[in-house]
């Protein structure tokens, strides 16, 4: 017996919030985006086909809202988040340094590559579900994931090499 719509919705909210944070890179906008996706899903719950992938349906809604908002904001100026600037503290653990390096390397990827790595790598979607969410062919998703992983690996390797080795190679 399928679970009630509201139960599915409640269960997927933490995943939506994580996806929104990765897309927005701003906590407040991510919360707003998640809320907008939930509201839109509730209004359109009669359009959801029971037995299909609810999580993929919700991610598609969230992604569509994000890109709609991005198109609307294309010409708006983004305010500087002063809190983020004032909250920087030196890393106290090596793990934090690795996470920071990974995040910086991750941000060098194109938006399409970041998106598919979030969907396939971090959120655990299949290539087929990711293709449905991104509205493109499965082969395109596989290609983007492959190129993104290769590029990410290359950037991380370059960061791990000591500075002297980088200068000797040049």
PDB file of C-alpha atoms in Angstrom:
ATOM      1  CA  UNK A   1       0.000   0.000   0.000  1.00  0.00           C
ATOM      2  CA  UNK A   2       1.482   3.383  -0.977  1.00  0.00           C
ATOM      3  CA  UNK A   3       2.349   5.844   1.756  1.00  0.00           C
ATOM      4  CA  UNK A   4       0.264   8.999   2.143  1.00  0.00           C
ATOM      5  CA  UNK A   5       1.481  12.034   0.207  1.00  0.00           C
ATOM      6  CA  UNK A   6       2.159  14.085   3.349  1.00  0.00           C
ATOM      7  CA  UNK A   7       4.327  11.313   4.865  1.00  0.00           C
ATOM      8  CA  UNK A   8       6.426  11.155   1.703  1.00  0.00           C
ATOM      9  CA  UNK A   9       6.728  14.938   1.733  1.00  0.00           C
ATOM     10  CA  UNK A  10       7.894  15.106   5.348  1.00  0.00           C
ATOM     11  CA  UNK A  11      10.512  12.406   4.715  1.00  0.00           C
ATOM     12  CA  UNK A  12      11.994  14.153   1.678  1.00  0.00           C
ATOM     13  CA  UNK A  13      12.336  17.648   3.224  1.00  0.00           C
ATOM     14  CA  UNK A  14      15.871  17.122   4.663  1.00  0.00           C
ATOM     15  CA  UNK A  15      17.050  15.909   1.244  1.00  0.00           C
ATOM     16  CA  UNK A  16      15.456  18.911  -0.442  1.00  0.00           C
ATOM     17  CA  UNK A  17      17.161  21.249   2.026  1.00  0.00           C
ATOM     18  CA  UNK A  18      20.555  19.695   1.337  1.00  0.00           C
ATOM     19  CA  UNK A  19      20.042  19.926  -2.427  1.00  0.00           C
ATOM     20  CA  UNK A  20      18.867  23.527  -2.113  1.00  0.00           C
ATOM     21  CA  UNK A  21      21.938  24.459  -0.032  1.00  0.00           C
ATOM     22  CA  UNK A  22      24.215  22.996  -2.676  1.00  0.00           C
ATOM     23  CA  UNK A  23      22.413  24.873  -5.436  1.00  0.00           C
ATOM     24  CA  UNK A  24      22.063  28.226  -3.669  1.00  0.00           C
ATOM     25  CA  UNK A  25      25.202  28.356  -1.544  1.00  0.00           C
ATOM     26  CA  UNK A  26      23.151  30.581   0.786  1.00  0.00           C
ATOM     27  CA  UNK A  27      21.317  29.185   3.808  1.00  0.00           C
ATOM     28  CA  UNK A  28      18.430  31.670   3.775  1.00  0.00           C
ATOM     29  CA  UNK A  29      17.764  31.280   0.052  1.00  0.00           C
ATOM     30  CA  UNK A  30      17.960  27.484   0.426  1.00  0.00           C
ATOM     31  CA  UNK A  31      15.288  27.556   3.137  1.00  0.00           C
ATOM     32  CA  UNK A  32      13.061  29.749   0.979  1.00  0.00           C
ATOM     33  CA  UNK A  33      13.624  27.498  -2.025  1.00  0.00           C
ATOM     34  CA  UNK A  34      12.717  24.397  -0.034  1.00  0.00           C
ATOM     35  CA  UNK A  35       9.583  26.064   1.295  1.00  0.00           C
ATOM     36  CA  UNK A  36       8.573  27.144  -2.213  1.00  0.00           C
ATOM     37  CA  UNK A  37       9.046  23.577  -3.461  1.00  0.00           C
ATOM     38  CA  UNK A  38       6.909  22.146  -0.648  1.00  0.00           C
ATOM     39  CA  UNK A  39       4.143  24.682  -1.271  1.00  0.00           C
ATOM     40  CA  UNK A  40       4.185  23.992  -5.005  1.00  0.00           C
ATOM     41  CA  UNK A  41       4.089  20.231  -4.385  1.00  0.00           C
ATOM     42  CA  UNK A  42       1.121  20.566  -2.058  1.00  0.00           C
ATOM     43  CA  UNK A  43      -0.744  22.593  -4.674  1.00  0.00           C
ATOM     44  CA  UNK A  44       0.089  20.017  -7.351  1.00  0.00           C
ATOM     45  CA  UNK A  45      -0.263  16.831  -5.318  1.00  0.00           C
ATOM     46  CA  UNK A  46      -3.085  15.668  -7.599  1.00  0.00           C
ATOM     47  CA  UNK A  47      -0.549  15.629 -10.464  1.00  0.00           C
ATOM     48  CA  UNK A  48       1.791  13.194  -8.708  1.00  0.00           C
ATOM     49  CA  UNK A  49       1.430   9.670 -10.055  1.00  0.00           C
ATOM     50  CA  UNK A  50       1.433   7.141  -7.223  1.00  0.00           C
ATOM     51  CA  UNK A  51       4.034   4.441  -7.706  1.00  0.00           C
ATOM     52  CA  UNK A  52       6.567   6.766  -9.313  1.00  0.00           C
ATOM     53  CA  UNK A  53       9.677   8.172  -7.614  1.00  0.00           C
ATOM     54  CA  UNK A  54       8.399  10.834  -5.206  1.00  0.00           C
ATOM     55  CA  UNK A  55      11.895  12.049  -4.289  1.00  0.00           C
ATOM     56  CA  UNK A  56      12.781  12.605  -7.950  1.00  0.00           C
ATOM     57  CA  UNK A  57       9.483  14.446  -8.473  1.00  0.00           C
ATOM     58  CA  UNK A  58      10.253  16.767  -5.551  1.00  0.00           C
ATOM     59  CA  UNK A  59      13.843  17.371  -6.680  1.00  0.00           C
ATOM     60  CA  UNK A  60      12.511  18.283 -10.127  1.00  0.00           C
ATOM     61  CA  UNK A  61      10.126  20.810  -8.598  1.00  0.00           C
ATOM     62  CA  UNK A  62      12.892  22.331  -6.475  1.00  0.00           C
ATOM     63  CA  UNK A  63      15.325  22.449  -9.399  1.00  0.00           C
ATOM     64  CA  UNK A  64      12.743  24.097 -11.664  1.00  0.00           C
ATOM     65  CA  UNK A  65      11.966  26.756  -9.054  1.00  0.00           C
ATOM     66  CA  UNK A  66      15.696  27.400  -8.569  1.00  0.00           C
ATOM     67  CA  UNK A  67      16.283  27.957 -12.295  1.00  0.00           C
ATOM     68  CA  UNK A  68      13.132  30.082 -12.602  1.00  0.00           C
ATOM     69  CA  UNK A  69      14.400  32.295  -9.787  1.00  0.00           C
ATOM     70  CA  UNK A  70      17.882  32.370 -11.299  1.00  0.00           C
ATOM     71  CA  UNK A  71      16.469  33.630 -14.599  1.00  0.00           C
ATOM     72  CA  UNK A  72      14.471  36.295 -12.745  1.00  0.00           C
ATOM     73  CA  UNK A  73      17.502  37.423 -10.727  1.00  0.00           C
ATOM     74  CA  UNK A  74      19.921  37.493 -13.638  1.00  0.00           C
ATOM     75  CA  UNK A  75      19.994  41.280 -13.637  1.00  0.00           C
ATOM     76  CA  UNK A  76      19.601  41.877  -9.909  1.00  0.00           C
ATOM     77  CA  UNK A  77      22.526  42.686  -7.636  1.00  0.00           C
ATOM     78  CA  UNK A  78      23.148  40.103  -4.910  1.00  0.00           C
ATOM     79  CA  UNK A  79      23.737  41.616  -1.431  1.00  0.00           C
ATOM     80  CA  UNK A  80      26.972  40.636   0.277  1.00  0.00           C
ATOM     81  CA  UNK A  81      26.489  38.244   3.177  1.00  0.00           C
ATOM     82  CA  UNK A  82      28.443  40.057   5.908  1.00  0.00           C
ATOM     83  CA  UNK A  83      27.864  37.201   8.361  1.00  0.00           C
ATOM     84  CA  UNK A  84      29.823  34.809   6.167  1.00  0.00           C
ATOM     85  CA  UNK A  85      32.737  37.233   5.967  1.00  0.00           C
ATOM     86  CA  UNK A  86      32.870  37.772   9.723  1.00  0.00           C
ATOM     87  CA  UNK A  87      32.480  34.112  10.691  1.00  0.00           C
ATOM     88  CA  UNK A  88      35.670  32.798   9.156  1.00  0.00           C
ATOM     89  CA  UNK A  89      37.811  30.986  11.691  1.00  0.00           C
ATOM     90  CA  UNK A  90      41.062  29.165  11.190  1.00  0.00           C
ATOM     91  CA  UNK A  91      40.745  25.442  10.615  1.00  0.00           C
ATOM     92  CA  UNK A  92      41.681  23.397  13.646  1.00  0.00           C
ATOM     93  CA  UNK A  93      41.640  19.972  12.062  1.00  0.00           C
ATOM     94  CA  UNK A  94      43.161  18.513   8.941  1.00  0.00           C
ATOM     95  CA  UNK A  95      39.733  17.214   7.911  1.00  0.00           C
ATOM     96  CA  UNK A  96      38.397  20.763   7.752  1.00  0.00           C
ATOM     97  CA  UNK A  97      41.247  21.650   5.393  1.00  0.00           C
ATOM     98  CA  UNK A  98      40.391  18.722   3.133  1.00  0.00           C
ATOM     99  CA  UNK A  99      36.720  19.659   3.116  1.00  0.00           C
ATOM    100  CA  UNK A 100      37.596  23.246   2.286  1.00  0.00           C
ATOM    101  CA  UNK A 101      39.905  22.120  -0.528  1.00  0.00           C
ATOM    102  CA  UNK A 102      37.207  19.814  -1.871  1.00  0.00           C
ATOM    103  CA  UNK A 103      34.618  22.605  -1.737  1.00  0.00           C
ATOM    104  CA  UNK A 104      36.923  24.964  -3.607  1.00  0.00           C
ATOM    105  CA  UNK A 105      37.645  22.306  -6.220  1.00  0.00           C
ATOM    106  CA  UNK A 106      33.937  21.477  -6.461  1.00  0.00           C
ATOM    107  CA  UNK A 107      33.145  25.136  -7.157  1.00  0.00           C
ATOM    108  CA  UNK A 108      35.497  25.118 -10.163  1.00  0.00           C
ATOM    109  CA  UNK A 109      33.172  22.678 -11.924  1.00  0.00           C
ATOM    110  CA  UNK A 110      30.444  23.948 -14.218  1.00  0.00           C
ATOM    111  CA  UNK A 111      26.950  24.281 -12.752  1.00  0.00           C
ATOM    112  CA  UNK A 112      25.759  21.271 -14.776  1.00  0.00           C
ATOM    113  CA  UNK A 113      28.618  19.125 -13.482  1.00  0.00           C
ATOM    114  CA  UNK A 114      28.051  20.186  -9.865  1.00  0.00           C
ATOM    115  CA  UNK A 115      24.362  19.457 -10.196  1.00  0.00           C
ATOM    116  CA  UNK A 116      24.813  15.903 -11.504  1.00  0.00           C
ATOM    117  CA  UNK A 117      27.427  15.091  -8.873  1.00  0.00           C
ATOM    118  CA  UNK A 118      25.025  16.270  -6.179  1.00  0.00           C
ATOM    119  CA  UNK A 119      22.189  14.210  -7.624  1.00  0.00           C
ATOM    120  CA  UNK A 120      24.111  11.016  -8.429  1.00  0.00           C
ATOM    121  CA  UNK A 121      26.954  11.167  -5.910  1.00  0.00           C
ATOM    122  CA  UNK A 122      25.556  12.889  -2.845  1.00  0.00           C
ATOM    123  CA  UNK A 123      21.813  12.260  -3.125  1.00  0.00           C
ATOM    124  CA  UNK A 124      22.068   8.722  -4.455  1.00  0.00           C
ATOM    125  CA  UNK A 125      19.815   9.111  -7.481  1.00  0.00           C
ATOM    126  CA  UNK A 126      20.225   6.656 -10.332  1.00  0.00           C
ATOM    127  CA  UNK A 127      21.379   7.993 -13.694  1.00  0.00           C
ATOM    128  CA  UNK A 128      17.831   7.513 -14.957  1.00  0.00           C
ATOM    129  CA  UNK A 129      16.291   9.517 -12.110  1.00  0.00           C
ATOM    130  CA  UNK A 130      18.902  12.264 -12.474  1.00  0.00           C
ATOM    131  CA  UNK A 131      18.138  12.431 -16.202  1.00  0.00           C
ATOM    132  CA  UNK A 132      14.448  12.804 -15.405  1.00  0.00           C
ATOM    133  CA  UNK A 133      15.157  15.568 -12.879  1.00  0.00           C
ATOM    134  CA  UNK A 134      17.467  17.435 -15.290  1.00  0.00           C
ATOM    135  CA  UNK A 135      15.193  16.788 -18.261  1.00  0.00           C
ATOM    136  CA  UNK A 136      17.925  15.320 -20.443  1.00  0.00           C
ATOM    137  CA  UNK A 137      19.145  11.966 -21.757  1.00  0.00           C
ATOM    138  CA  UNK A 138      20.702   9.341 -19.478  1.00  0.00           C
ATOM    139  CA  UNK A 139      23.830   9.414 -21.658  1.00  0.00           C
ATOM    140  CA  UNK A 140      24.183  13.136 -21.016  1.00  0.00           C
ATOM    141  CA  UNK A 141      24.060  12.530 -17.260  1.00  0.00           C
ATOM    142  CA  UNK A 142      26.647   9.746 -17.497  1.00  0.00           C
ATOM    143  CA  UNK A 143      28.901  11.967 -19.586  1.00  0.00           C
ATOM    144  CA  UNK A 144      28.580  14.915 -17.188  1.00  0.00           C
ATOM    145  CA  UNK A 145      29.289  12.709 -14.165  1.00  0.00           C
ATOM    146  CA  UNK A 146      32.334  11.184 -15.838  1.00  0.00           C
ATOM    147  CA  UNK A 147      33.761  14.545 -16.895  1.00  0.00           C
ATOM    148  CA  UNK A 148      32.987  16.098 -13.504  1.00  0.00           C
ATOM    149  CA  UNK A 149      34.688  13.291 -11.595  1.00  0.00           C
ATOM    150  CA  UNK A 150      37.742  13.452 -13.851  1.00  0.00           C
ATOM    151  CA  UNK A 151      37.982  17.231 -13.560  1.00  0.00           C
ATOM    152  CA  UNK A 152      37.432  17.159  -9.802  1.00  0.00           C
ATOM    153  CA  UNK A 153      40.117  14.506  -9.418  1.00  0.00           C
ATOM    154  CA  UNK A 154      42.538  16.528 -11.526  1.00  0.00           C
ATOM    155  CA  UNK A 155      41.932  19.726  -9.525  1.00  0.00           C
ATOM    156  CA  UNK A 156      42.296  17.880  -6.205  1.00  0.00           C
ATOM    157  CA  UNK A 157      45.541  16.228  -7.329  1.00  0.00           C
ATOM    158  CA  UNK A 158      46.927  19.610  -8.374  1.00  0.00           C
ATOM    159  CA  UNK A 159      46.056  21.041  -4.946  1.00  0.00           C
ATOM    160  CA  UNK A 160      47.704  18.116  -3.141  1.00  0.00           C
ATOM    161  CA  UNK A 161      51.012  18.455  -4.967  1.00  0.00           C
ATOM    162  CA  UNK A 162      53.527  20.524  -3.017  1.00  0.00           C
ATOM    163  CA  UNK A 163      54.097  24.026  -4.367  1.00  0.00           C
ATOM    164  CA  UNK A 164      57.688  23.183  -5.377  1.00  0.00           C
ATOM    165  CA  UNK A 165      56.529  20.252  -7.508  1.00  0.00           C
ATOM    166  CA  UNK A 166      54.051  22.516  -9.304  1.00  0.00           C
ATOM    167  CA  UNK A 167      56.780  25.004 -10.155  1.00  0.00           C
ATOM    168  CA  UNK A 168      59.163  22.264 -11.323  1.00  0.00           C
ATOM    169  CA  UNK A 169      56.517  20.841 -13.649  1.00  0.00           C
ATOM    170  CA  UNK A 170      55.979  24.205 -15.332  1.00  0.00           C
TER     171      UNK A 170
END
